[in-house]
Rosetta silent file (secondary structure, phi, psi, omega in degrees, C-alpha in Angstrom):
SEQUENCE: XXXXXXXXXXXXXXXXXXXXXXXXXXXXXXXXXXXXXXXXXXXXXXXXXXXXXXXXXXXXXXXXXXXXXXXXXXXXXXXXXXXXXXXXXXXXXXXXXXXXXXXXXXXXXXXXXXXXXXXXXXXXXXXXXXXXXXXXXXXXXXXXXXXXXXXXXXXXXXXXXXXXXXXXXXXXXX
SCORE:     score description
SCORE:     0.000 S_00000001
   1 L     0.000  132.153  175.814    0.000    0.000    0.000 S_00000001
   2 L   -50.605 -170.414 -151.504    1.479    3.487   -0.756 S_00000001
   3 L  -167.142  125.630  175.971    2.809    5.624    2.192 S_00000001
   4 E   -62.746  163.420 -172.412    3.384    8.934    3.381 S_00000001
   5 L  -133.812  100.620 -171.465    7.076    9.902    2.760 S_00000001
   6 L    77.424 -173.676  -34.204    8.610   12.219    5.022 S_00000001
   7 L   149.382  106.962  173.030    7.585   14.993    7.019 S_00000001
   8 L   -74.539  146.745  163.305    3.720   16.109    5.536 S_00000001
   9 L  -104.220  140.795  172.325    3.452   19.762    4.625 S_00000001
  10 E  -105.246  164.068 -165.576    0.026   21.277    5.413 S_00000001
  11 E  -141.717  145.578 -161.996   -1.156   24.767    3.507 S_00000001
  12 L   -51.045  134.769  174.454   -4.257   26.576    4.368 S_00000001
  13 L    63.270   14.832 -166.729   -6.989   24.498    2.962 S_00000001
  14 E  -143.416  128.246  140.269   -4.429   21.914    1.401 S_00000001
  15 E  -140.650  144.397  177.795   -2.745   19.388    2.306 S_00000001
  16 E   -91.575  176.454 -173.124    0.370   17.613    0.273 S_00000001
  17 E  -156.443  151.680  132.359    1.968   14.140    0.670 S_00000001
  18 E   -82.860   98.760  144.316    4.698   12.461   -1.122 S_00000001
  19 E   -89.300  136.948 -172.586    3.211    9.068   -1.661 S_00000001
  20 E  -109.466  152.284 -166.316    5.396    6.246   -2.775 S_00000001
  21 E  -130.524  100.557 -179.424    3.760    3.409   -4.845 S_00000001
  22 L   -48.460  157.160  167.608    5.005   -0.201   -4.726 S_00000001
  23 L    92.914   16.365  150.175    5.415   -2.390   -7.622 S_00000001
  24 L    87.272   19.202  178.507    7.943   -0.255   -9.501 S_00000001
  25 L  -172.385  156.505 -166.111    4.911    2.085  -11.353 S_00000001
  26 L   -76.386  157.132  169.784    1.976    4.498  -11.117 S_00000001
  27 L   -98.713  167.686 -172.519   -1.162    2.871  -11.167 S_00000001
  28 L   -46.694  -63.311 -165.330   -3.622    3.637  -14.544 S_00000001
  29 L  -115.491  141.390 -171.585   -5.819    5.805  -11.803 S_00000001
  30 L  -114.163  -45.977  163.617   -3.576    6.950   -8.855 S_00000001
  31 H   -77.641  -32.218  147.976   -6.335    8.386   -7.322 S_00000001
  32 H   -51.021  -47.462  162.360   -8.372    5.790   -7.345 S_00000001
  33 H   -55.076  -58.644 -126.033   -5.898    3.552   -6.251 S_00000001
  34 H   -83.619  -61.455 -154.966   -4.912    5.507   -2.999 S_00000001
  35 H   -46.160  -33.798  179.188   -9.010    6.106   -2.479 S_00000001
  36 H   -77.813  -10.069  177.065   -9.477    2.019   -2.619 S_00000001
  37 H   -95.803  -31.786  161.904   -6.389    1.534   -0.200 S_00000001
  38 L    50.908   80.394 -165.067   -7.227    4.187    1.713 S_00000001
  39 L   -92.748  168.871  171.883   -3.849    4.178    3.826 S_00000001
  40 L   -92.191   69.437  158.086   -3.736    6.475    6.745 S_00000001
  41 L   -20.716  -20.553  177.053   -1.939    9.844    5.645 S_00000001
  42 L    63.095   61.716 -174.583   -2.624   11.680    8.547 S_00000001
  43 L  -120.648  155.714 -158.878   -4.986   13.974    6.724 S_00000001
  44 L   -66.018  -29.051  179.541   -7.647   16.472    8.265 S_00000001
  45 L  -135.815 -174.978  179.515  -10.537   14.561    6.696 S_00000001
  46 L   -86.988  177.371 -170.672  -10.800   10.863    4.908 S_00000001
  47 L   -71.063  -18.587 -168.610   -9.686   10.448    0.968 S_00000001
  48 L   -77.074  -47.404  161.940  -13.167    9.939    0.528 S_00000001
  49 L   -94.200   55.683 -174.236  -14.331   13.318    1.364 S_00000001
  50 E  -150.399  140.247 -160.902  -11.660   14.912   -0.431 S_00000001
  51 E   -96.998  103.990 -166.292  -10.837   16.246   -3.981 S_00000001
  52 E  -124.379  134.699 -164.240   -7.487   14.577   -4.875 S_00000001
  53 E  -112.994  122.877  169.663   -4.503   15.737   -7.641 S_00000001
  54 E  -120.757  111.889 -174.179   -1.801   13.312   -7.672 S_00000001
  55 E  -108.772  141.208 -155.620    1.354   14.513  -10.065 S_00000001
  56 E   -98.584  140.332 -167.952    3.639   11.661  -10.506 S_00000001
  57 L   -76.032  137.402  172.629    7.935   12.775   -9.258 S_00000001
  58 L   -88.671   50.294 -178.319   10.358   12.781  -11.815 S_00000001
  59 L  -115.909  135.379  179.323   12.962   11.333   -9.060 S_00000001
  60 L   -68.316   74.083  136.848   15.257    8.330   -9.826 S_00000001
  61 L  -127.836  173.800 -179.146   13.754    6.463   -7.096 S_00000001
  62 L  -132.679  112.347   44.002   12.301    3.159   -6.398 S_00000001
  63 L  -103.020 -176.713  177.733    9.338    2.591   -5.921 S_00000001
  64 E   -65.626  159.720 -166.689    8.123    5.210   -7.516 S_00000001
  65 E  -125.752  178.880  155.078    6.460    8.667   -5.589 S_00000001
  66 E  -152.901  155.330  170.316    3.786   11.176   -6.375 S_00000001
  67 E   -78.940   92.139  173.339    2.786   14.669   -5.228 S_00000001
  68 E   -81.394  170.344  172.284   -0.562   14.441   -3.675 S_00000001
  69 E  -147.302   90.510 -167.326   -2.664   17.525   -3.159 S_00000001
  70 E  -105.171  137.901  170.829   -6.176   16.544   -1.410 S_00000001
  71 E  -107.933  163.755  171.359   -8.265   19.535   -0.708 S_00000001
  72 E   -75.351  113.699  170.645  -11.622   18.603    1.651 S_00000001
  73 H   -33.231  -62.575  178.275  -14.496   18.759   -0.833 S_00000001
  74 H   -36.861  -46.910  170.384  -16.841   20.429    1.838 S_00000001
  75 H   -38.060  -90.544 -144.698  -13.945   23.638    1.008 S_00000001
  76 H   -61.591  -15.823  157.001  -13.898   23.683   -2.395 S_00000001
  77 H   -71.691  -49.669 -176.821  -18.043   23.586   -2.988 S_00000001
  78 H   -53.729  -60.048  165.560  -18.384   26.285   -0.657 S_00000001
  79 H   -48.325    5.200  172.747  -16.070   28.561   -3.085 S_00000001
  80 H   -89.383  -60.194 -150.193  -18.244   26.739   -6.103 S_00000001
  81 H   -74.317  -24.053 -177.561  -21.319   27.997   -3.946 S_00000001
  82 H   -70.608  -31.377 -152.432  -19.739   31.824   -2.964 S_00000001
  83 H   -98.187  -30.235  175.986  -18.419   32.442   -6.644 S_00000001
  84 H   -55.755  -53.859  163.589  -22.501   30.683   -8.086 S_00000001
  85 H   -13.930  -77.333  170.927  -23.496   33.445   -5.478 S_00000001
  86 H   -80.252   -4.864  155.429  -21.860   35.868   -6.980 S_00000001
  87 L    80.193   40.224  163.884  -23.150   35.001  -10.669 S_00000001
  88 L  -113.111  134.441 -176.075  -19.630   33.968  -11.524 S_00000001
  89 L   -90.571  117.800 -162.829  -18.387   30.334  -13.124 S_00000001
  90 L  -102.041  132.671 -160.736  -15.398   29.352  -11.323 S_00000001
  91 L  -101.853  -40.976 -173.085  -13.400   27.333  -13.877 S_00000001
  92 L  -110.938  110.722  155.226  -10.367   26.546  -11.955 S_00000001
  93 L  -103.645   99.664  178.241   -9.575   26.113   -8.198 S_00000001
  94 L  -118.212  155.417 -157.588   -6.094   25.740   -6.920 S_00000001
  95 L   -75.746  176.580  169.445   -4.344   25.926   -4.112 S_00000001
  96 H   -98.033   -9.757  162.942   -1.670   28.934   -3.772 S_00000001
  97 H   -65.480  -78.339  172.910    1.162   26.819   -2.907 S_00000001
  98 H    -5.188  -68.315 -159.737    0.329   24.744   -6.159 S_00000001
  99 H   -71.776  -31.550 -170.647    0.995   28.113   -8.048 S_00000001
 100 H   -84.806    0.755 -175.582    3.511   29.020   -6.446 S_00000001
 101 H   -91.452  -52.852 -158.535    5.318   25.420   -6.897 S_00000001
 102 H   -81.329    0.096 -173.802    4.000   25.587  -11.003 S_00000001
 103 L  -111.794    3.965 -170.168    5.906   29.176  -11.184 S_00000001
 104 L  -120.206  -28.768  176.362    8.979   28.183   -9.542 S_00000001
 105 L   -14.884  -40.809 -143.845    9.472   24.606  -11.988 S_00000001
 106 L  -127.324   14.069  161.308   11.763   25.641  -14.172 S_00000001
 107 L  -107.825   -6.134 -164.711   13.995   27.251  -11.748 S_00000001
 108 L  -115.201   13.257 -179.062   13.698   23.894   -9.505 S_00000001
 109 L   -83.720  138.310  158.570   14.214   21.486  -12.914 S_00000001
 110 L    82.429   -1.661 -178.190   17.244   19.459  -12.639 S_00000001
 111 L   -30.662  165.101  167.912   17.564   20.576   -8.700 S_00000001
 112 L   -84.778  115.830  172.449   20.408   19.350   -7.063 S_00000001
 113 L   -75.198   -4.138  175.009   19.279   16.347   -4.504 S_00000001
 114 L   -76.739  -21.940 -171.931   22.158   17.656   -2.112 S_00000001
 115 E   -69.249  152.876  137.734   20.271   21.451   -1.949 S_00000001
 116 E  -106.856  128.836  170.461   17.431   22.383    0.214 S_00000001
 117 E   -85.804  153.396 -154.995   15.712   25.345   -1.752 S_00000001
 118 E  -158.626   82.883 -163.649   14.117   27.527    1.077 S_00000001
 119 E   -97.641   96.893  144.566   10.775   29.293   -1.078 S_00000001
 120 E   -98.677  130.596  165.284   10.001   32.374    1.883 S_00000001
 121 E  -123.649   82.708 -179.926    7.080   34.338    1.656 S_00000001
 122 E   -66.961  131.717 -173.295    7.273   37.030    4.162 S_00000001
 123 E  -139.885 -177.399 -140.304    3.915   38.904    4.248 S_00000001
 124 L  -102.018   92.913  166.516    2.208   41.843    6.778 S_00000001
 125 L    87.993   32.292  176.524    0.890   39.554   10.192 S_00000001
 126 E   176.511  144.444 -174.634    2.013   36.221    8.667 S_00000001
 127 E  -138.977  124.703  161.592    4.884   34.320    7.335 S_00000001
 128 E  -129.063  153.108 -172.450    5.505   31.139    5.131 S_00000001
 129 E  -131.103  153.872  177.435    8.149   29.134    4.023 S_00000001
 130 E  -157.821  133.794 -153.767    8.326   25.711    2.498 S_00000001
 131 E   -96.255  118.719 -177.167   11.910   23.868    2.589 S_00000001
 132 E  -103.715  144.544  165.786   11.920   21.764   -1.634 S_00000001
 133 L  -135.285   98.360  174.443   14.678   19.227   -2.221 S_00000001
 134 L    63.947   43.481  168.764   14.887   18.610   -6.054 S_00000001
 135 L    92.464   17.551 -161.254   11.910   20.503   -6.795 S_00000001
 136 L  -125.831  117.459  171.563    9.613   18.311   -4.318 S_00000001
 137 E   -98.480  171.798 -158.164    8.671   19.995   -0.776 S_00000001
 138 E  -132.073  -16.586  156.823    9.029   18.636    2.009 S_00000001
 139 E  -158.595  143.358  179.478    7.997   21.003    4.743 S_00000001
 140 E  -138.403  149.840 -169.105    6.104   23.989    4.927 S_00000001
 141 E  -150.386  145.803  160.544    5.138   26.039    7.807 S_00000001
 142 E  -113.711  140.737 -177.421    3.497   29.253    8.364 S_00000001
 143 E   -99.300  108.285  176.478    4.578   31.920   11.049 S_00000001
 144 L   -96.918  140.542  173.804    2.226   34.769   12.729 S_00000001
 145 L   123.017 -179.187 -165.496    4.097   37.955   13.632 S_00000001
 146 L   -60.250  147.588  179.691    6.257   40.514   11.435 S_00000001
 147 H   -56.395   -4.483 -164.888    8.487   39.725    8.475 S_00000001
 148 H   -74.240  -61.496  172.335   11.092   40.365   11.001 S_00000001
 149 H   -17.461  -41.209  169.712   10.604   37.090   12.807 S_00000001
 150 H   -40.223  -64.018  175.817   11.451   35.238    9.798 S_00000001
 151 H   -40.417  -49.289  176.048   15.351   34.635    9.217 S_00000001
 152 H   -44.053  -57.649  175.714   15.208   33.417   12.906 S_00000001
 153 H   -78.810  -29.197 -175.233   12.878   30.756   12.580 S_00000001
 154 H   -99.213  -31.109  149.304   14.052   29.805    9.520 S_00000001
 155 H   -70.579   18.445  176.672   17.645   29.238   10.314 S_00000001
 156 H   -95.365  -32.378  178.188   16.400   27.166   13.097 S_00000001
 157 H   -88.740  -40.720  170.110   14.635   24.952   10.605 S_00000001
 158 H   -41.053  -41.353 -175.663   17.352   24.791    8.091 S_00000001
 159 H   -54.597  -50.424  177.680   19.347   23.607   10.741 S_00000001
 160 H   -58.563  -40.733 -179.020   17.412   21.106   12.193 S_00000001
 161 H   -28.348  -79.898 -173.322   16.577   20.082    8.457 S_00000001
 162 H   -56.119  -16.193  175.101   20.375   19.557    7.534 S_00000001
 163 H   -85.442   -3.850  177.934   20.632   17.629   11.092 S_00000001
 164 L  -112.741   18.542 -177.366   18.773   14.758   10.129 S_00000001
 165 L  -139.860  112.934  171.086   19.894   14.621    6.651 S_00000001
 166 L   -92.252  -13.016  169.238   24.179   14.857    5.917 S_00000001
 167 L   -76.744   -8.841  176.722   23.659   14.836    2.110 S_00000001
 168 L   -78.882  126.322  164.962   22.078   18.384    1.862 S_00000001
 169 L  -101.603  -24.208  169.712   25.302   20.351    1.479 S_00000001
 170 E  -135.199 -154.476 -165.621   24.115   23.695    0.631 S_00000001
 171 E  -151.750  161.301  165.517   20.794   25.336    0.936 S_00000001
 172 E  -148.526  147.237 -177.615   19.578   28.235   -1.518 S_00000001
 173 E  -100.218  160.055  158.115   16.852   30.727   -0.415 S_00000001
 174 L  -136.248    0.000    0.000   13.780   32.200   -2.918 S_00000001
């Protein structure tokens, strides 16, 4: 049965996984699979009430992983029903980590698996960061108080990062 992998990160109304998938290949429906296996993930609601994106890792490993992204369903109809509301047709919903993950690809193609990339987004009463290793993250955390607060907290987590792992050799912030 797949498996979480690492350290989950959760994101307001999202949560990711790394799931790894035995038998050396994605299955035809990935989401399908994981819903009929239903492993525990340690997610806020079951796979069953949840809207699920699975993107399969381009990492030389075995077995093979994917990038889940399950939002709770109960979420994403209430923005179907606020935006119906508002007598608009909402075509697309995605998370903002998602975007901010599909706008940073092609600076994170070909990562280095020795780096940890460090994506901060200091903002006015709130702070988040999410720590990537060869384009795939692996923790993400948000901080309340002032952009100042940041650097602090965040070389506390690099550290700790790099102590349980001795192959990241450098780190790059973005």
């Amino acid at each position: 049965a797949p498996g979480a992998a690492g350290r989950p990160a959760e994101l307001a109304g999202a949560a990711w996984r790394v799931v790894q998938w035995p038998g050396g290949h994605w299955p035809d429906d990935p989401a399908e699979t994981l819903r009929r296996l239903d492993p525990d993930l340690g997610l806020p609601y079951p796979l069953a009430q949840a809207y699920l994106r699975l993107l399969p890792l381009p990492l030389p490993q075995d077995p093979p992983a994917s990038l889940l992204l399950a939002v709770s369903r109960q979420l994403v109809l209430g923005w179907i029903e606020v935006f119906d509301i508002a007598g608009v047709e909402l075509l697309r919903l995605e998370a903002a980590s998602v975007c901010d993950l599909r706008a940073l690809t092609p600076l994170l193609a070909g990562g280095d698996p020795s780096t940890l990339t460090v994506l901060a987004t200091p903002e006015p009463g709130e702070n988040r960061f999410t720590l990537l290793r060869a384009g795939v993250p692996e923790y993400d955390r948000r901080l309340a108080g002032p952009p100042s607060a940041l650097p602090e907290e965040l070389a506390r987590c690099v550290a700790f990062w790099r102590s349980r792992d001795a192959s990241l050799s450098s780190r790059r912030l973005m």
